[in-house]
Coordinates of C-alpha atoms in Angstrom, one line a residue:
M25 CA 0.0 0.1 0.0
R26 CA 1.4 3.4 -1.0
R27 CA 1.5 5.9 1.9
L28 CA 2.0 9.6 1.9
L29 CA 4.5 11.3 4.3
S30 CA 1.9 14.3 4.2
S31 CA -1.7 13.4 4.9
Q32 CA -2.8 16.3 2.5
I33 CA -4.4 15.0 -0.5
N34 CA -6.8 16.1 -3.3
P35 CA -10.2 14.7 -2.1
A36 CA -11.5 14.9 -5.7
S37 CA -9.0 12.2 -6.8
L38 CA -11.1 9.6 -4.9
A39 CA -14.5 10.9 -5.6
S40 CA -17.3 8.7 -6.7
P41 CA -21.0 9.5 -7.2
F42 CA -23.1 9.8 -4.1
Y43 CA -26.4 7.8 -3.9
A44 CA -29.2 8.2 -1.5
L45 CA -30.5 5.0 0.2
G46 CA -33.4 6.4 2.1
T47 CA -34.8 9.5 3.9
A48 CA -33.0 11.7 6.3
L49 CA -34.8 12.4 9.5
G50 CA -37.7 10.3 8.2
L51 CA -38.3 13.4 6.0
K52 CA -36.8 13.6 2.6
Q53 CA -33.9 12.4 0.5
P54 CA -30.6 13.2 1.7
G55 CA -29.2 16.4 0.0
K56 CA -27.1 16.2 -3.1
R57 CA -24.2 17.7 -1.2
D58 CA -24.8 15.8 1.9
G59 CA -22.3 12.9 2.1
W60 CA -18.9 11.7 2.2
S61 CA -15.4 12.8 0.8
V62 CA -12.0 11.8 1.5
V63 CA -10.2 14.6 3.3
G64 CA -6.8 13.3 4.2
R65 CA -4.7 10.4 5.4
M66 CA -3.1 9.3 8.5
L67 CA 0.7 9.0 8.6
M68 CA 0.2 5.1 9.3
P69 CA -2.8 2.8 8.5
R70 CA -4.5 1.9 11.7
A71 CA -7.4 -0.2 12.9
G72 CA -9.0 -0.1 16.3
A73 CA -7.3 3.2 17.1
A74 CA -8.8 5.5 19.8
V75 CA -10.0 8.8 18.2
V76 CA -11.2 12.1 19.9
R77 CA -11.5 15.7 19.2
L78 CA -9.1 17.8 21.4
P79 CA -10.3 21.2 22.9
D80 CA -8.3 23.1 20.2
G81 CA -10.3 21.4 17.4
K82 CA -7.5 19.0 16.4
V83 CA -8.1 15.2 16.6
L84 CA -6.1 12.8 18.7
I85 CA -5.4 9.3 17.0
A86 CA -3.8 7.0 19.4
G87 CA -2.5 3.4 19.1
G88 CA -4.5 0.6 17.1
E89 CA -3.3 -2.1 15.0
S90 CA -0.8 -1.2 12.3
T91 CA 1.6 -2.7 9.8
G92 CA 4.0 -3.6 12.6
G93 CA 1.2 -4.8 14.9
Y94 CA 0.0 -3.2 18.1
T95 CA 1.4 0.4 18.4
Q96 CA 1.6 3.1 20.9
I97 CA 2.5 5.8 18.3
V98 CA 0.1 8.9 18.5
E99 CA -0.7 11.4 15.8
I100 CA -2.7 14.6 15.7
F101 CA -4.9 15.5 12.7
D102 CA -5.6 19.3 12.0
P103 CA -9.1 19.4 10.1
E104 CA -8.2 22.9 8.9
T105 CA -4.9 22.0 7.1
R106 CA -6.0 18.4 6.6
R107 CA -2.4 17.4 7.7
S108 CA -1.5 14.9 10.5
Q109 CA 1.6 14.9 12.5
I110 CA 3.1 12.3 14.7
I111 CA 3.9 13.5 18.2
E112 CA 7.0 12.8 20.1
A113 CA 5.0 11.4 23.2
Q114 CA 3.8 7.9 22.8
M115 CA 1.2 5.9 24.9
I116 CA 2.8 4.1 28.0
A117 CA 1.4 0.8 26.6
P118 CA 0.8 -0.2 23.1
R119 CA -3.0 -0.9 22.7
A120 CA -5.7 -1.3 20.1
Y121 CA -9.5 -1.6 20.4
H122 CA -9.4 0.8 23.5
T123 CA -11.5 3.9 24.0
A124 CA -10.5 7.7 24.2
T125 CA -12.8 10.1 26.2
L126 CA -12.3 13.9 26.5
L127 CA -12.8 14.8 30.2
G128 CA -14.1 17.9 31.6
D129 CA -10.6 19.2 32.5
G130 CA -9.5 18.9 28.9
K131 CA -7.4 15.7 29.4
V132 CA -8.1 12.5 27.5
L133 CA -8.9 9.3 29.2
L134 CA -7.5 6.0 27.4
V135 CA -9.1 3.0 28.7
G136 CA -8.3 -0.8 28.3
G137 CA -7.6 -2.4 24.8
E138 CA -5.6 -5.3 24.0
N139 CA -2.0 -6.0 22.8
S140 CA 0.3 -9.0 22.1
D141 CA 0.1 -9.8 25.8
G142 CA -3.7 -9.9 25.7
N143 CA -6.3 -7.5 27.3
V144 CA -5.0 -4.5 29.0
N145 CA -6.4 -3.6 32.4
S146 CA -4.6 -0.2 32.6
A147 CA -5.7 3.4 31.7
E148 CA -3.8 6.5 30.8
L149 CA -4.3 10.2 30.8
F150 CA -3.1 12.4 27.8
D151 CA -2.6 16.0 28.5
P152 CA -2.9 18.1 25.1
E153 CA -1.2 21.1 26.4
R154 CA 2.0 19.4 27.7
Q155 CA 1.6 16.4 25.2
T156 CA 2.3 13.9 27.9
F157 CA 0.9 10.5 28.9
T158 CA 0.4 9.3 32.6
L159 CA -0.5 6.0 33.9
I160 CA -3.5 6.1 36.2
E161 CA -2.9 4.2 39.5
G162 CA -6.4 2.5 39.5
N163 CA -6.8 -0.4 37.2
L164 CA -9.9 -1.5 35.3
I165 CA -11.9 -4.1 37.5
T166 CA -12.0 -6.3 34.4
A167 CA -9.3 -6.0 31.6
R168 CA -11.2 -5.6 28.5
S169 CA -11.2 -4.5 24.7
R170 CA -13.7 -3.6 22.2
H171 CA -15.8 -1.9 24.7
S172 CA -17.5 1.5 24.7
A173 CA -16.8 4.6 26.9
T174 CA -19.2 7.4 27.5
L175 CA -18.8 10.7 29.2
L176 CA -21.7 11.1 31.7
P177 CA -23.4 14.4 32.7
D178 CA -21.8 14.2 36.1
G179 CA -18.2 14.1 34.5
S180 CA -17.5 10.3 35.2
V181 CA -17.1 7.9 32.1
L182 CA -19.1 4.7 31.8
I183 CA -17.3 1.7 30.3
T184 CA -19.7 -1.0 29.0
G185 CA -19.3 -4.5 27.7
G186 CA -16.4 -5.7 25.5
R187 CA -14.3 -8.7 25.4
A188 CA -12.1 -10.3 28.0
G189 CA -10.0 -12.8 25.9
E190 CA -12.7 -14.8 24.3
R191 CA -15.3 -14.0 26.6
V192 CA -17.9 -11.3 25.8
L193 CA -18.8 -9.2 28.7
D194 CA -22.2 -7.6 30.0
S195 CA -20.5 -5.9 32.9
T196 CA -20.1 -2.1 33.2
E197 CA -17.7 0.0 35.4
R198 CA -17.5 3.8 36.0
Y199 CA -14.4 5.9 35.9
D200 CA -14.3 8.5 38.9
P201 CA -12.0 11.3 37.7
E202 CA -11.7 12.9 41.0
N203 CA -10.3 9.9 42.7
Q204 CA -9.0 8.2 39.4
I205 CA -10.5 4.9 40.1
F206 CA -13.0 2.5 38.5
I207 CA -16.1 1.6 40.3
E208 CA -18.3 -1.5 39.5
S209 CA -21.6 -0.6 38.0
G210 CA -24.6 -2.4 36.5
R211 CA -24.9 -4.7 33.8
L212 CA -26.2 -4.6 30.2
T213 CA -29.2 -6.7 29.3
V214 CA -27.1 -8.4 26.7
R215 CA -23.3 -9.4 26.3
R216 CA -22.0 -7.0 23.7
A217 CA -18.6 -6.4 22.2
G218 CA -17.9 -3.9 19.3
H219 CA -21.2 -2.2 20.0
S220 CA -22.0 1.5 19.9
A221 CA -22.8 3.8 22.8
V222 CA -24.2 7.3 22.4
L223 CA -25.5 9.7 25.2
L224 CA -28.8 11.2 23.9
P225 CA -30.1 14.6 24.6
S226 CA -32.7 13.1 26.8
G227 CA -29.9 12.0 29.1
E228 CA -30.5 8.3 28.3
L229 CA -27.6 6.1 27.0
M230 CA -28.3 4.3 23.8
I231 CA -26.5 1.0 23.5
A232 CA -26.8 -0.5 19.9
G233 CA -25.6 -3.5 18.0
G234 CA -22.4 -5.4 18.6
N235 CA -21.5 -9.0 18.7
D236 CA -22.4 -11.4 21.6
G237 CA -19.5 -13.9 20.8
E238 CA -21.4 -15.9 18.3
N239 CA -23.6 -13.5 16.2
D240 CA -23.8 -9.7 15.3
L241 CA -26.7 -7.9 16.9
D242 CA -29.4 -5.6 15.8
T243 CA -30.8 -5.0 19.2
T244 CA -30.7 -1.9 21.3
E245 CA -31.0 -1.0 25.1
V246 CA -31.2 2.2 27.0
G247 CA -29.3 3.2 30.2
N248 CA -30.3 5.7 32.8
S249 CA -27.3 8.2 33.1
E250 CA -28.0 8.7 36.8
T251 CA -28.9 5.2 38.2
L252 CA -26.8 3.4 35.4
A253 CA -29.4 0.8 35.1
F254 CA -30.2 -0.7 31.6
S255 CA -33.4 -2.0 30.0
P256 CA -34.1 -3.6 26.6
A257 CA -35.5 -1.1 23.9
E258 CA -37.9 -1.8 21.3
I259 CA -36.0 -0.1 18.5
R260 CA -33.9 -2.4 16.4
L261 CA -31.1 -1.4 14.0
P262 CA -31.9 -1.8 10.3
F263 CA -29.2 -4.4 10.0
K264 CA -27.2 -6.5 12.3
R265 CA -24.2 -4.2 12.9
A266 CA -20.9 -4.6 14.8
W267 CA -17.5 -2.8 15.0
A268 CA -19.2 0.5 13.6
A269 CA -18.5 4.1 14.1
A270 CA -21.3 6.1 15.9
Q271 CA -21.6 9.8 16.6
F272 CA -24.4 12.0 17.9
L273 CA -24.6 14.8 15.3
E274 CA -25.2 17.7 17.6
G275 CA -27.3 20.3 15.9
N276 CA -28.7 17.9 13.3
G277 CA -30.6 15.9 15.8
T278 CA -29.7 12.5 14.7
V279 CA -27.2 9.6 15.7
M280 CA -24.9 8.5 12.8
F281 CA -24.1 4.8 12.6
A282 CA -21.3 4.3 9.9
G283 CA -19.5 1.2 8.3
G284 CA -18.7 -1.8 10.4
N285 CA -19.8 -5.4 9.8
V286 CA -23.4 -5.1 8.6
D287 CA -25.1 -8.5 8.3
G288 CA -21.8 -10.0 8.5
V289 CA -20.1 -8.0 5.6
V290 CA -17.7 -5.2 5.9
S291 CA -19.8 -2.2 4.8
G292 CA -19.9 1.4 4.0
E293 CA -23.7 1.8 4.7
V294 CA -24.7 4.7 7.0
E295 CA -27.9 5.2 8.9
L296 CA -29.3 8.1 10.9
Y297 CA -31.2 7.5 13.9
N298 CA -33.8 10.1 15.0
P299 CA -34.3 9.7 18.8
H300 CA -37.2 12.1 18.9
K301 CA -39.2 10.1 16.3
K302 CA -37.5 6.9 17.2
Q303 CA -36.8 6.0 13.5
F304 CA -33.9 5.1 11.3
A305 CA -33.3 6.4 7.8
A306 CA -30.4 5.6 5.4
T307 CA -28.2 8.3 4.1
N308 CA -25.3 8.6 1.6
R309 CA -22.8 5.5 2.2
M310 CA -19.1 6.1 2.9
R311 CA -16.6 6.2 -0.2
M312 CA -14.9 3.1 1.3
S313 CA -16.3 0.1 3.1
R314 CA -14.5 -0.3 6.5
T315 CA -14.8 -2.0 9.8
T316 CA -13.3 -1.0 13.3
P317 CA -12.7 2.6 12.2
G318 CA -12.3 5.6 14.7
S319 CA -14.6 8.7 14.6
A320 CA -14.9 12.1 15.9
L321 CA -17.3 15.1 15.6
V322 CA -14.7 17.6 14.5
T323 CA -16.7 20.8 13.6
E324 CA -20.3 21.9 13.9
T325 CA -21.2 20.5 10.5
Q326 CA -18.6 17.7 10.0
A327 CA -18.0 14.3 11.5
M328 CA -14.8 12.1 10.4
I329 CA -14.1 8.6 10.1
F330 CA -10.4 7.4 10.5
G331 CA -8.8 4.3 9.2
G332 CA -10.2 0.7 10.0
R333 CA -9.9 -2.4 7.7
D334 CA -11.5 -3.0 4.2
A335 CA -13.4 -6.1 3.2
E336 CA -10.1 -7.8 2.4
G337 CA -8.8 -7.2 5.7
N338 CA -6.3 -4.5 4.6
L339 CA -5.4 -1.7 7.0
L340 CA -6.6 1.8 5.9
D341 CA -5.0 5.1 6.5
T342 CA -7.7 7.4 4.8
I343 CA -10.0 9.8 6.5
E344 CA -13.6 10.6 5.4
A345 CA -15.7 13.5 6.4
Y346 CA -19.4 13.6 6.5
L347 CA -20.9 16.9 5.8
F348 CA -24.4 17.7 7.5
S349 CA -26.7 20.7 8.1
T350 CA -27.7 22.0 11.5
I351 CA -30.6 23.9 13.2
R352 CA -30.9 24.9 16.7
T353 CA -32.7 27.7 18.8
D354 CA -31.3 30.1 21.3
K355 CA -33.2 28.5 24.3
K356 CA -34.7 24.9 25.2
I357 CA -37.7 26.4 27.1
Y358 CA -39.5 29.7 26.1
R359 CA -42.0 31.7 28.0
P360 CA -45.1 33.0 26.4
G361 CA -44.3 36.1 24.5
Q362 CA -40.7 35.2 23.8
L363 CA -39.1 35.3 20.5
V364 CA -37.6 32.0 19.2
K365 CA -34.2 32.6 17.5
M366 CA -33.4 30.0 15.0
I367 CA -29.8 29.4 13.8
G368 CA -28.5 27.0 11.2
R369 CA -25.3 26.1 9.7
G370 CA -24.0 23.8 6.8
W371 CA -26.7 24.9 4.2
E372 CA -26.1 25.5 0.5
P373 CA -25.2 29.1 0.0
G374 CA -28.1 31.1 -1.5
E375 CA -30.7 28.4 -1.0
T376 CA -33.9 28.8 0.8
V377 CA -34.6 26.8 3.9
E378 CA -37.9 26.1 5.3
P379 CA -38.1 25.6 9.0
I380 CA -41.4 23.8 9.9
L381 CA -42.7 23.8 13.5
E382 CA -44.9 21.1 14.8
E383 CA -46.4 21.3 18.3
S384 CA -47.6 18.7 20.7
P385 CA -50.2 18.5 22.0
E386 CA -51.4 20.0 18.7
K387 CA -53.3 23.3 19.2
H388 CA -52.5 24.9 15.9
D389 CA -51.6 24.0 12.4
K390 CA -48.0 23.6 11.5
H391 CA -46.1 26.8 11.1
T392 CA -43.8 27.2 7.9
L393 CA -41.2 29.7 8.0
T394 CA -38.3 30.6 5.6
A395 CA -34.7 31.6 5.7
V396 CA -32.1 32.2 3.0
A397 CA -28.6 30.8 3.6
D398 CA -25.7 33.4 3.3
E399 CA -22.5 32.8 1.5
N400 CA -21.3 30.8 4.3
G401 CA -24.4 28.5 4.4
R402 CA -25.7 30.1 7.6
I403 CA -29.3 30.8 8.2
N404 CA -31.1 32.8 10.8
N405 CA -34.8 33.2 11.5
E406 CA -36.7 35.4 14.2
E407 CA -40.2 35.4 13.1
F408 CA -42.0 32.9 15.6
I409 CA -43.2 34.1 18.9
I410 CA -44.5 31.6 21.7
E411 CA -48.2 32.3 22.1
R412 CA -49.6 32.9 25.5
L413 CA -51.2 29.7 27.0
E414 CA -54.8 29.5 28.2
N415 CA -55.4 28.7 32.0
N416 CA -56.1 25.0 31.2
D417 CA -53.3 24.5 28.7
S418 CA -50.4 22.5 29.5
S419 CA -46.8 23.0 28.2
R420 CA -46.2 22.2 24.6
E421 CA -43.3 20.6 22.8
Y422 CA -42.2 21.9 19.5
T423 CA -40.4 19.9 16.8
L424 CA -38.4 22.3 14.5
I425 CA -37.7 20.6 11.2
A426 CA -35.5 22.5 8.7
T427 CA -35.3 21.5 4.9
G428 CA -33.3 23.0 2.2
R429 CA -35.2 23.5 -0.9
S430 CA -32.3 23.0 -3.4
S431 CA -30.0 20.7 -1.4
G432 CA -32.6 18.6 0.2
R433 CA -30.7 18.6 3.5
A434 CA -32.6 18.4 6.7
A435 CA -32.0 19.1 10.5
Q436 CA -34.1 18.9 13.5
A437 CA -34.2 20.5 17.0
V438 CA -36.8 20.3 19.8
F439 CA -37.8 22.9 22.4
K440 CA -40.7 23.6 24.8
D441 CA -42.7 26.5 26.0
A442 CA -43.5 26.7 29.7
V443 CA -46.6 27.6 31.7
A444 CA -44.2 29.4 34.2
N445 CA -45.7 32.8 33.3
A446 CA -48.5 31.7 35.6
I447 CA -48.4 32.8 39.1
Y448 CA -50.5 30.6 41.5
R449 CA -51.9 31.7 44.7
S450 CA -53.5 29.7 47.5
R451 CA -56.8 31.2 48.6
Q452 CA -56.8 29.9 52.2
T453 CA -54.5 28.4 54.9
G454 CA -54.6 24.6 54.9
N455 CA -52.8 21.4 55.2
W456 CA -51.3 20.4 51.9
N457 CA -53.1 17.0 52.2
S458 CA -56.4 18.7 52.2
S459 CA -58.3 20.3 49.3
I460 CA -56.9 23.6 48.5
T461 CA -58.5 26.3 46.3
W462 CA -56.0 28.0 43.8
E463 CA -56.1 31.3 42.1
I464 CA -54.0 32.0 38.9
S465 CA -52.5 35.1 37.3
T466 CA -51.2 35.3 33.7
D467 CA -50.3 39.0 33.9
G468 CA -47.5 39.1 36.2
G469 CA -49.7 39.0 39.3
S470 CA -51.9 42.2 38.4
S471 CA -55.1 40.2 38.6
F472 CA -56.1 36.6 39.7
S473 CA -59.0 34.3 38.8
N474 CA -60.0 30.8 39.9
A475 CA -57.6 28.3 38.5
S476 CA -58.7 25.1 36.6
D477 CA -55.5 23.2 37.5
T478 CA -53.1 23.3 40.5
P479 CA -49.3 24.0 40.6
G480 CA -48.5 20.3 40.7
T481 CA -50.1 17.0 41.2
N482 CA -51.1 16.3 44.7
L483 CA -49.8 12.9 45.7
G484 CA -50.1 12.3 49.3
N485 CA -47.5 14.6 50.9
E486 CA -45.6 15.1 47.6
V487 CA -46.2 17.9 45.1
R488 CA -44.5 17.3 41.8
I489 CA -43.5 20.4 40.2
R490 CA -43.9 20.4 36.4
N491 CA -41.2 20.9 33.9
G492 CA -40.4 24.5 33.1
H493 CA -41.6 25.9 36.5
T494 CA -39.5 28.1 38.7
V495 CA -40.9 27.7 42.1
T496 CA -40.1 29.6 45.4
L497 CA -42.0 28.4 48.5
D498 CA -42.2 30.4 51.7
T499 CA -44.0 28.5 54.5
S500 CA -44.4 28.7 58.3
P501 CA -44.1 27.6 61.0
A502 CA -40.4 28.2 61.2
N503 CA -39.5 24.5 61.5
A504 CA -41.1 23.8 58.1
I505 CA -39.3 23.9 54.6
T506 CA -38.7 27.6 54.0
Q507 CA -37.7 27.6 50.3
L508 CA -37.5 25.5 47.3
T509 CA -36.4 26.6 43.9
V510 CA -36.8 24.5 40.8
G511 CA -34.9 26.1 37.9
E512 CA -35.9 26.7 34.4
G513 CA -35.7 23.5 32.3
S514 CA -35.6 21.2 35.3
S515 CA -38.1 19.3 37.5
G516 CA -38.1 18.3 41.1
I517 CA -40.2 16.8 43.9
L518 CA -41.2 18.8 47.0
T519 CA -41.8 16.7 50.0
L520 CA -43.7 18.4 52.9
G521 CA -44.4 17.0 56.3
N522 CA -48.0 16.3 57.5
N523 CA -48.0 19.5 59.5
T524 CA -46.8 21.8 56.9
T525 CA -49.5 24.4 55.9
L526 CA -49.8 26.6 53.0
Q527 CA -50.6 30.2 54.1
Q528 CA -53.1 32.4 52.4
G529 CA -51.5 34.4 49.7
L530 CA -48.7 31.9 49.0
L531 CA -47.3 32.4 45.5
L532 CA -46.0 29.6 43.4

C-alpha cells in the first residue's frame, strides 16, 4: 500500500458518485451535497485506534493495529490544514480496540484495549497542552477491549461491555475522575462487544448492536445516566451491525451509525437515527467500506471517520468526512411572548431553507417559515413568537424541522414552551393533604382568577413541580421547609411534612 508522508491529498481524486438509500430524519432524500468525501490520510494505517476531538479542534489518533502490529504511536490530525503529525510522546502501553474520552478538565482518558500480551487492564491520561501520557494508578476491574466509553453528565465515564479474551462481557464500570478509580456498576441486558454507545439529549444512554460472541446484533437498550440501570429497547437497527462508528450529530438531531460489519459483511452503509421520532433512515454511504474505524465530531457540521480495515482485511489510512446541516434555537424552554431565534449552519449558500414547526399537543396547524442561507451556508430566523397559554393549557413541545429546497438537506431540533408565566396563589390556609383552592394570574400578578388546575399533582404529601416551572416556596411555622427553587428546564419533587401548611397568599 502506498503511503504519503503528508496527509494532505486532493479529495476529488478519490471521488465517486453519491447515492441516496433512504430518507434523512424520516423526511426527505439526503441532499445532493450531503455525504462523504476523503479529506486526508493518517501517517500510518490503523484499525482499532482511539480517536477523539481535542479542545483546540484537532483530533487525537492513538494506538491501534498497524503494519508492525499493536502500536503506541500517536498522531494529531488538523481538520483545517488536513495534515497529520506524529507527536514525540507515545502511549505508555501499546493498545488497540481501546477507547478515548475527553474529560471535563481537557485531558483525554484512554482505557483498556488489547496488545500482544492480551487484554489491557490499565488506563492512561493524555494532557494535550503538555503532550504527555500518565498512567492512572487505579486499574480496570475487568481487563477488556472492544468496549465502549461514554462521558456522563456528572463528568464520570461509563465503560460498557467488550471482550475479556474470548469472553464477551455484559458488565459495566464507571471511572471516577476525581479519585482516578474504576467503580463496578450495573450490567447490560445483553453481552456485547464492538457495540456503539451514545448519550442522547434526553440523558439516556443508547447501546446498539455489537457482537455477543457468536452473532452480530441488531438489538438496542437504554441506560439511565443517573442510576446506570439498563433495560431492553423496542428499537432495532435496520441491520445486524458490529464494529461500527457512531456519533451524535449535535445540531442535526440524529445519531450516525457508519460502516462496520453489516449483516456479516464489511460495509460502507450509513444510517441516521432520529431519537425524537425513534426512526432510522439511510443516508449516503461512505466512499470506502470499512470496519473497526475511529470517529469524531470535528466541527459543527462535520464528522470524520479514521482508518479501519476494508473487506479484504487491509489496514486503511484514509480519513473521510461527512457533511451535514444543523438547526438550533437560542433556548430550550421559552415563556409566552418570547421570540424564538433559530440558527442554522451547513446549508447550501443562497438556498431557501424552510423551518417547519410542529407542536404537541397540537393546538394549531404547522408553522412554515423561510430563511435564505448566506454565502457561508448560515441561516437565521426570528419570526416565531410563543403564544400565551390559556389557563387549562399544558406545556407544549415543538419539533423544528428545517429542509433546504435545493440541497434537500434536513436538520431537527426540539424545544418547549412553559406555563411558568402563570402565578398560582392559595386562597386559604390549609394542610397540603387537604383540598386547597388556587387562583391563577397570567399577567404577572396584577389580577387573579380561579384556577382550573394546580401548581403540581397532589400525591399524598408530595407535590410534583412540572417541567419548566420556577418555584419559590415560603412557609411557616419556622421548622417547616422555607424555600425550594426548581430552575428553568428542570423538575423536582417537593416533600412536605403532614404538619406543613400553606399560608393564604402563598405564591407559586
